[in-house]
Short mmCIF file of C-alpha atoms in Angstrom, two decimals:
data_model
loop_
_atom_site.label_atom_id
_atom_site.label_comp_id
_atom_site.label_asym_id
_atom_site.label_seq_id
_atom_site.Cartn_x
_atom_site.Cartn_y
_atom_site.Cartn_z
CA UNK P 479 -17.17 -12.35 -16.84
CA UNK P 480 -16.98 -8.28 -17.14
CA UNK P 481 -15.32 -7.05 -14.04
CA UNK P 482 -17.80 -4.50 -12.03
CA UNK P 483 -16.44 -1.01 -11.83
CA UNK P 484 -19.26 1.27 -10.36
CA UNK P 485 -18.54 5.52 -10.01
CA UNK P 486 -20.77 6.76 -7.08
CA UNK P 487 -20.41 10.47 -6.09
CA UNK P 488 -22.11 13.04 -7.47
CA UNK P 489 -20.51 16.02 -6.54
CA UNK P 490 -23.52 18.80 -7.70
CA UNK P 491 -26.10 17.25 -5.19
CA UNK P 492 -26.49 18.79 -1.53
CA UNK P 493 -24.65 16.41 1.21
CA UNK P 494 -28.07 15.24 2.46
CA UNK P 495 -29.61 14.20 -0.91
CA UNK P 496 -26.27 12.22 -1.78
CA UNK P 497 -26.90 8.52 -0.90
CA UNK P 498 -23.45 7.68 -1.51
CA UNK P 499 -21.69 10.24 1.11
CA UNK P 500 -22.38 10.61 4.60
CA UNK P 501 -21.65 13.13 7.14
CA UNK P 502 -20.17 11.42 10.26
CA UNK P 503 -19.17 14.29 12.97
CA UNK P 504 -22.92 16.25 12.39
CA UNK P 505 -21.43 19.18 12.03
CA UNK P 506 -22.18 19.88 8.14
CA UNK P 507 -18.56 19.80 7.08
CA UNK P 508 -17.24 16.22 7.73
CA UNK P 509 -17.93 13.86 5.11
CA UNK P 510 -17.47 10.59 3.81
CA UNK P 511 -18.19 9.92 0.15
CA UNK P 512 -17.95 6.59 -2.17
CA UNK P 513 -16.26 7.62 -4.96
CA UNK P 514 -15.55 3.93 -6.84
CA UNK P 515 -16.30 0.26 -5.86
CA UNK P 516 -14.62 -1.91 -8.28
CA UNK P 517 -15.68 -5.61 -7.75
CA UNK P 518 -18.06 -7.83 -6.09
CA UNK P 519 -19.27 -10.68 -4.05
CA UNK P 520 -18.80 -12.91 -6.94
CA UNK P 521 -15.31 -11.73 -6.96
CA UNK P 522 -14.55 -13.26 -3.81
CA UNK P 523 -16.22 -16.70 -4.58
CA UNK P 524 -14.22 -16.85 -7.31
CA UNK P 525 -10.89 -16.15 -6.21
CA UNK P 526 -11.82 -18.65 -3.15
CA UNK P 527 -12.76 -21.47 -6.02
CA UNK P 528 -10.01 -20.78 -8.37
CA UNK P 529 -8.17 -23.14 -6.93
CA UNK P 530 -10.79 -26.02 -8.21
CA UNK P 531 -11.15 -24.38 -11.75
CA UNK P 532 -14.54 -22.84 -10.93
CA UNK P 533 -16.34 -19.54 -12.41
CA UNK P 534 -19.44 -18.65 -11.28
CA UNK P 535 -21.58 -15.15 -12.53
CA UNK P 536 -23.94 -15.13 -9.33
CA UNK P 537 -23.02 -15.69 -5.60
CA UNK P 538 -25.35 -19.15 -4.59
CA UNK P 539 -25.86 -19.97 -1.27
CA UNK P 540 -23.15 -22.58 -1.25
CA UNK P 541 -20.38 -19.44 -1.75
CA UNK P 542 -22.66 -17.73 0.65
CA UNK P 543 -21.12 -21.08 3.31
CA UNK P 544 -17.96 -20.33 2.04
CA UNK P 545 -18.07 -16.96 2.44
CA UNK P 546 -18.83 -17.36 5.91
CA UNK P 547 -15.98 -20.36 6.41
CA UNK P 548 -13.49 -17.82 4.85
CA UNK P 549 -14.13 -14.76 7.32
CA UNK P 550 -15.05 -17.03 10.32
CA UNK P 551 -11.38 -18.90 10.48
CA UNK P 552 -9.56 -15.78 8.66
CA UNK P 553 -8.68 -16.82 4.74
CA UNK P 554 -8.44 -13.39 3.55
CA UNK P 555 -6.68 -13.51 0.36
CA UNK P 556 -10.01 -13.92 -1.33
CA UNK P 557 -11.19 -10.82 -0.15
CA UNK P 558 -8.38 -8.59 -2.00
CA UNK P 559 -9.29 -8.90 -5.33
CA UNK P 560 -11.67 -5.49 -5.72
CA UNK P 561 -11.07 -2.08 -4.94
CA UNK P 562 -13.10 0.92 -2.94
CA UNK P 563 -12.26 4.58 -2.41
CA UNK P 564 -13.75 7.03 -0.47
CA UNK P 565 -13.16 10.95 -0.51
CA UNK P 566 -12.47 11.81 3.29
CA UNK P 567 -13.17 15.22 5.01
CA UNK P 568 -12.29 14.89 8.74
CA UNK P 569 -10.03 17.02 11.52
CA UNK P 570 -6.53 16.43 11.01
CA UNK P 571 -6.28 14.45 14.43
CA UNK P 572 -8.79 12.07 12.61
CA UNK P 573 -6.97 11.83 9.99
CA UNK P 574 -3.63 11.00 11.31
CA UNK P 575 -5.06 8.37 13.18
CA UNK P 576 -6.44 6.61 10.24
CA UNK P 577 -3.41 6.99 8.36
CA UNK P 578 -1.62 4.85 11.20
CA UNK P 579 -2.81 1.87 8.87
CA UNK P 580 -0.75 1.66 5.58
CA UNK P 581 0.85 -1.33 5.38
CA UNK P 582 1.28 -4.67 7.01
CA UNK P 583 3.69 -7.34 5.64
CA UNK P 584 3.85 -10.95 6.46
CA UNK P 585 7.04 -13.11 5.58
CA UNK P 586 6.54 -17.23 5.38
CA UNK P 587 9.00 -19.28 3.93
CA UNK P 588 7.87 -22.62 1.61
CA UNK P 589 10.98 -24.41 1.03
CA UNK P 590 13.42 -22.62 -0.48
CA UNK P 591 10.91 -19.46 -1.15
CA UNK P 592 9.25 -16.85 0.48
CA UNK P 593 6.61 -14.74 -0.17
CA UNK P 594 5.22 -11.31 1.00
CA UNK P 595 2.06 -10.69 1.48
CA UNK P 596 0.63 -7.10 1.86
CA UNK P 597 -2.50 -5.58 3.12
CA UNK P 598 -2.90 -1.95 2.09
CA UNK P 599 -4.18 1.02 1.98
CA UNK P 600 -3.38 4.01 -0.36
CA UNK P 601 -3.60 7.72 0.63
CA UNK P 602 -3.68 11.18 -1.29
CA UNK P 603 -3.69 14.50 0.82
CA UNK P 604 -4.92 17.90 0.20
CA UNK P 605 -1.54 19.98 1.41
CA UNK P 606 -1.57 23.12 2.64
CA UNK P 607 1.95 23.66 1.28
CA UNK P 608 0.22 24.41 -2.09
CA UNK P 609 -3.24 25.73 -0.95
CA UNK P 610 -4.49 27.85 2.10
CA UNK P 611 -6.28 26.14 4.83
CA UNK P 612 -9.69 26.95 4.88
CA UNK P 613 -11.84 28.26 7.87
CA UNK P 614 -12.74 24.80 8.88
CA UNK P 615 -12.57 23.35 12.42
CA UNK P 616 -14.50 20.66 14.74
CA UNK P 617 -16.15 21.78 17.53
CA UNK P 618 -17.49 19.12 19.35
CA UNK P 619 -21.11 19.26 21.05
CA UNK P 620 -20.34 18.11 24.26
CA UNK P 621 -16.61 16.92 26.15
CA UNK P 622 -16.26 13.44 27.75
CA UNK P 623 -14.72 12.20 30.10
CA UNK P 624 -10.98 10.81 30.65
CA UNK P 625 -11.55 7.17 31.01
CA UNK P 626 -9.87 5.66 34.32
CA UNK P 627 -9.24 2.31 33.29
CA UNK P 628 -8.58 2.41 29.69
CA UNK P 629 -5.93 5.10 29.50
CA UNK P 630 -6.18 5.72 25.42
CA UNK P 631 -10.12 6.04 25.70
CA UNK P 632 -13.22 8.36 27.16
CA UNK P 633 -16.60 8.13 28.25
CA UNK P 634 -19.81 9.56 29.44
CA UNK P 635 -20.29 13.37 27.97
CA UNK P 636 -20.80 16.29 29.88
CA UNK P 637 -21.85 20.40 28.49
CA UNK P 638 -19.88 23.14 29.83
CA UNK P 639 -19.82 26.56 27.34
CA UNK P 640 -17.27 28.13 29.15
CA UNK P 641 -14.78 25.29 28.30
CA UNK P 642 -16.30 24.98 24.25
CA UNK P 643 -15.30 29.42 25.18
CA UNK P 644 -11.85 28.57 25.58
CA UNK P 645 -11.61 25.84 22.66
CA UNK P 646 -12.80 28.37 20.08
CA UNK P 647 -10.88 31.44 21.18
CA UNK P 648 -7.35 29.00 20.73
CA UNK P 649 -8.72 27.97 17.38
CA UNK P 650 -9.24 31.96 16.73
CA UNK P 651 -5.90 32.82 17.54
CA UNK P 652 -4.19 30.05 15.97
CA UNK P 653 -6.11 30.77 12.72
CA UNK P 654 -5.39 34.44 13.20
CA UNK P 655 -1.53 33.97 14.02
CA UNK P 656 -1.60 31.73 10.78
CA UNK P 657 -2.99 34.74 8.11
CA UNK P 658 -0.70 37.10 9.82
CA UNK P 659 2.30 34.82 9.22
CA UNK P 660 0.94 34.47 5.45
CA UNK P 661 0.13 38.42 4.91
CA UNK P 662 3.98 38.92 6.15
CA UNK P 663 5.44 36.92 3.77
CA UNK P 664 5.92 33.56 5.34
CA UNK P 665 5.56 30.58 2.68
CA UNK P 666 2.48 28.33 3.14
CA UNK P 667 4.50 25.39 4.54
CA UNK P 668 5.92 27.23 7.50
CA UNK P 669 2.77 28.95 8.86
CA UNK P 670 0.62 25.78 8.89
CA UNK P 671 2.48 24.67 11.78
CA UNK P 672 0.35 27.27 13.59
CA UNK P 673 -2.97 25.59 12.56
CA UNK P 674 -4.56 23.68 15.23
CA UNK P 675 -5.23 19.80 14.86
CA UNK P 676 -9.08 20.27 14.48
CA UNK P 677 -8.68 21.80 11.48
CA UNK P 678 -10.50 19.56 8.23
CA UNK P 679 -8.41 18.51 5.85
CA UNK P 680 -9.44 16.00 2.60
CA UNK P 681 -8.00 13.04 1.52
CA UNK P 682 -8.45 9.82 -0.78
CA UNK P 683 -8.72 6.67 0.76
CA UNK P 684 -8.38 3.21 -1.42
CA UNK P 685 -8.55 -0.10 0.08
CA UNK P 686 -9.71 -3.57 -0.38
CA UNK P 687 -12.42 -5.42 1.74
CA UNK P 688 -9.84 -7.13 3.74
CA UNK P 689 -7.95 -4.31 4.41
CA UNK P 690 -11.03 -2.60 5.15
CA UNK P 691 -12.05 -5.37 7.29
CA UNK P 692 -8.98 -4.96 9.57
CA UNK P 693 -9.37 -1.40 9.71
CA UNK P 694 -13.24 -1.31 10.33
CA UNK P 695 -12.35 -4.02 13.57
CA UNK P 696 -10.17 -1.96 15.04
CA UNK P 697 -11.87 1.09 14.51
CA UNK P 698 -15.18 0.25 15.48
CA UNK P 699 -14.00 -1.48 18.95
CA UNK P 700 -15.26 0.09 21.99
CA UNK P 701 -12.15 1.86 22.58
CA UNK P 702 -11.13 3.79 19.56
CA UNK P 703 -11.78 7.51 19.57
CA UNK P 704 -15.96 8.73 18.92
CA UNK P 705 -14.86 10.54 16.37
CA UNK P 706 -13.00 7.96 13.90
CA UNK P 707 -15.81 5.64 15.20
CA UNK P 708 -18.09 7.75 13.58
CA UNK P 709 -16.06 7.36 10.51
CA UNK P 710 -16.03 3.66 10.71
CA UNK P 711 -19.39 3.18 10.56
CA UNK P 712 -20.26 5.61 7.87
CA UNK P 713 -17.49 3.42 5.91
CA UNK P 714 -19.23 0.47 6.53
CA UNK P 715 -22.57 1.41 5.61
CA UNK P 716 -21.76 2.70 2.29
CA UNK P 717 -19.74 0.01 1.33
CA UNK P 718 -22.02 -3.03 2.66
CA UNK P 719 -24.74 -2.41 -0.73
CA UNK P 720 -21.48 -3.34 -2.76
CA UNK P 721 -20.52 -6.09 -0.59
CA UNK P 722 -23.91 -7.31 0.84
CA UNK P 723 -22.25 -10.85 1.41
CA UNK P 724 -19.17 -10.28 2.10
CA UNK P 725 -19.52 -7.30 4.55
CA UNK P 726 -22.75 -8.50 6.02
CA UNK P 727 -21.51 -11.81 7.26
CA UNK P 728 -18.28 -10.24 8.20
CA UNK P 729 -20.30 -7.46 10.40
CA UNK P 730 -22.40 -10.19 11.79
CA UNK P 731 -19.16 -12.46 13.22
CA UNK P 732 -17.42 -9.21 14.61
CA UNK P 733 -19.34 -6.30 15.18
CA UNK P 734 -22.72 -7.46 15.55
CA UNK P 735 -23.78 -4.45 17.91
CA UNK P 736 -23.07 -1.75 15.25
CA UNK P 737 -26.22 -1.81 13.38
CA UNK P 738 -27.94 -1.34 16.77
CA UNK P 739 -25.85 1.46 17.90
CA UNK P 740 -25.91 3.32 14.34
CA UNK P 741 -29.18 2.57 13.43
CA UNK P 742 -30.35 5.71 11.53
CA UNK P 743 -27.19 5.67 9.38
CA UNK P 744 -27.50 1.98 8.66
CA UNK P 745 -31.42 1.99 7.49
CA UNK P 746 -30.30 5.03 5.22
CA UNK P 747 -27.21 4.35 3.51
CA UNK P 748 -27.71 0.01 4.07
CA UNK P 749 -30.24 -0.74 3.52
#
């Protein structure tokens, strides 16, 4: 069976004519593009069933049940067997988040042996050692609130322009103090450290669906950040036409609410 390798972006069409990139934050620089799915549904059947000596070309509704038995009580080695990368454009504190989740390992010992499993993802960076940051920063439309019982999270949103005043003017300076620091001389790598964490900066992302899967969970809970939220769900409704099985049974079992709460982005990118 010939292995199903599909190239999505199009980099010459306008962000909002691009069904295959997305922009999360609003703000008409953030973006999240599909730039490769290798693989499919019937990937995953097949790796399940390999055990038994079965092939299959088309995903039935018995691998549909199986599908379902795999995510529901967490088999997820049939799930790594394809690949999907996305071209990333968020604010560096975005991004350093995300990049939290590179590798786990886990050791179990048969017998004498033991094996290592590992669930990854692969990163590559734009660096502003070798190029100049661009003018690019978030500003968010409205602040929220500390929240008082989860201590990592926020809620509710609030307006206030004197506060977005002061945001901006520290981005200003530390953009200005950077290009002075570069016009006198100093290398690249030194006067980033001036550059504020809302700056954007691009990276490749590569995973498989159950690396994906784990990320998308813990991501999409209630109390991860908006922003990388945002992300999440932009992920997960440009891969899920790739994956319809796969990612729509596993969206159903553990984040059934998304497809309410992102509901324009779903019925545009998913269909």
């Amino acid at each position: 069976m010939e292995h199903q390798t599909t190239q999505l972006q199009d980099a010459t069409l306008p962000l909002e004519q691009d069904p295959h990139r997305v922009d999360p934050l609003g703000d008409g620089i953030s973006s999240v593009a599909l730039v490769r799915a290798s693989g499919s549904d019937v990937d995953v059947a097949n790796a399940a069933r390999v055990s038994y000596g079965k092939v299959t070309d088309v995903v039935t509704e018995r691998d549909k049940k199986l599908i379902h038995f795999l995510l529901a009580h967490n088999h997820t080695s049939p799930f790594e067997h394809n690949q999907i990368s996305f071209r990333i454009k968020a604010p560096i504190f975005v991004a350093r988040q995300w990049m939290r989740w590179r590798i786990h390992c886990r050791a179990t010992k048969i017998g004498a042996r033991q094996w290592m499993r590992h669930r990854m993802h692969s990163y590559n960076e734009i660096s502003y050692r070798y190029v100049k940051a661009p003018v690019e920063f978030y500003i968010p439309t409205a602040w929220r609130f500390q929240d008082t019982q989860n201590k990592q999270a926020s809620v509710g949103a609030f307006e206030n322009k004197e506060l977005l005043a002061i945001y901006k003017a520290s981005i200003e300076q530390s953009y200005k103090a950077y290009e002075q620091l570069l016009e006198q001389g100093v290398c690249r790598e030194m006067a980033r450290a001036t550059l504020p964490v809302c700056t954007y900066t691009e990276f490749i992302f590569t995973s498989n669906l159950h690396a994906l899967m784990h990320f998308l969970k813990l991501r999409l809970g209630a109390g991860a950040q908006k922003e990388i939220r945002n992300y999440a769900a932009a992920l997960l409704a440009l891969a899920l036409p790739h994956f319809p099985v796969s990612l729509g049974i596993w969206q159903e079992l553990y984040v059934p609410e998304i497809k309410d709460e992102f509901t324009e982005l779903f019925t545009k990118y998913a269909g």
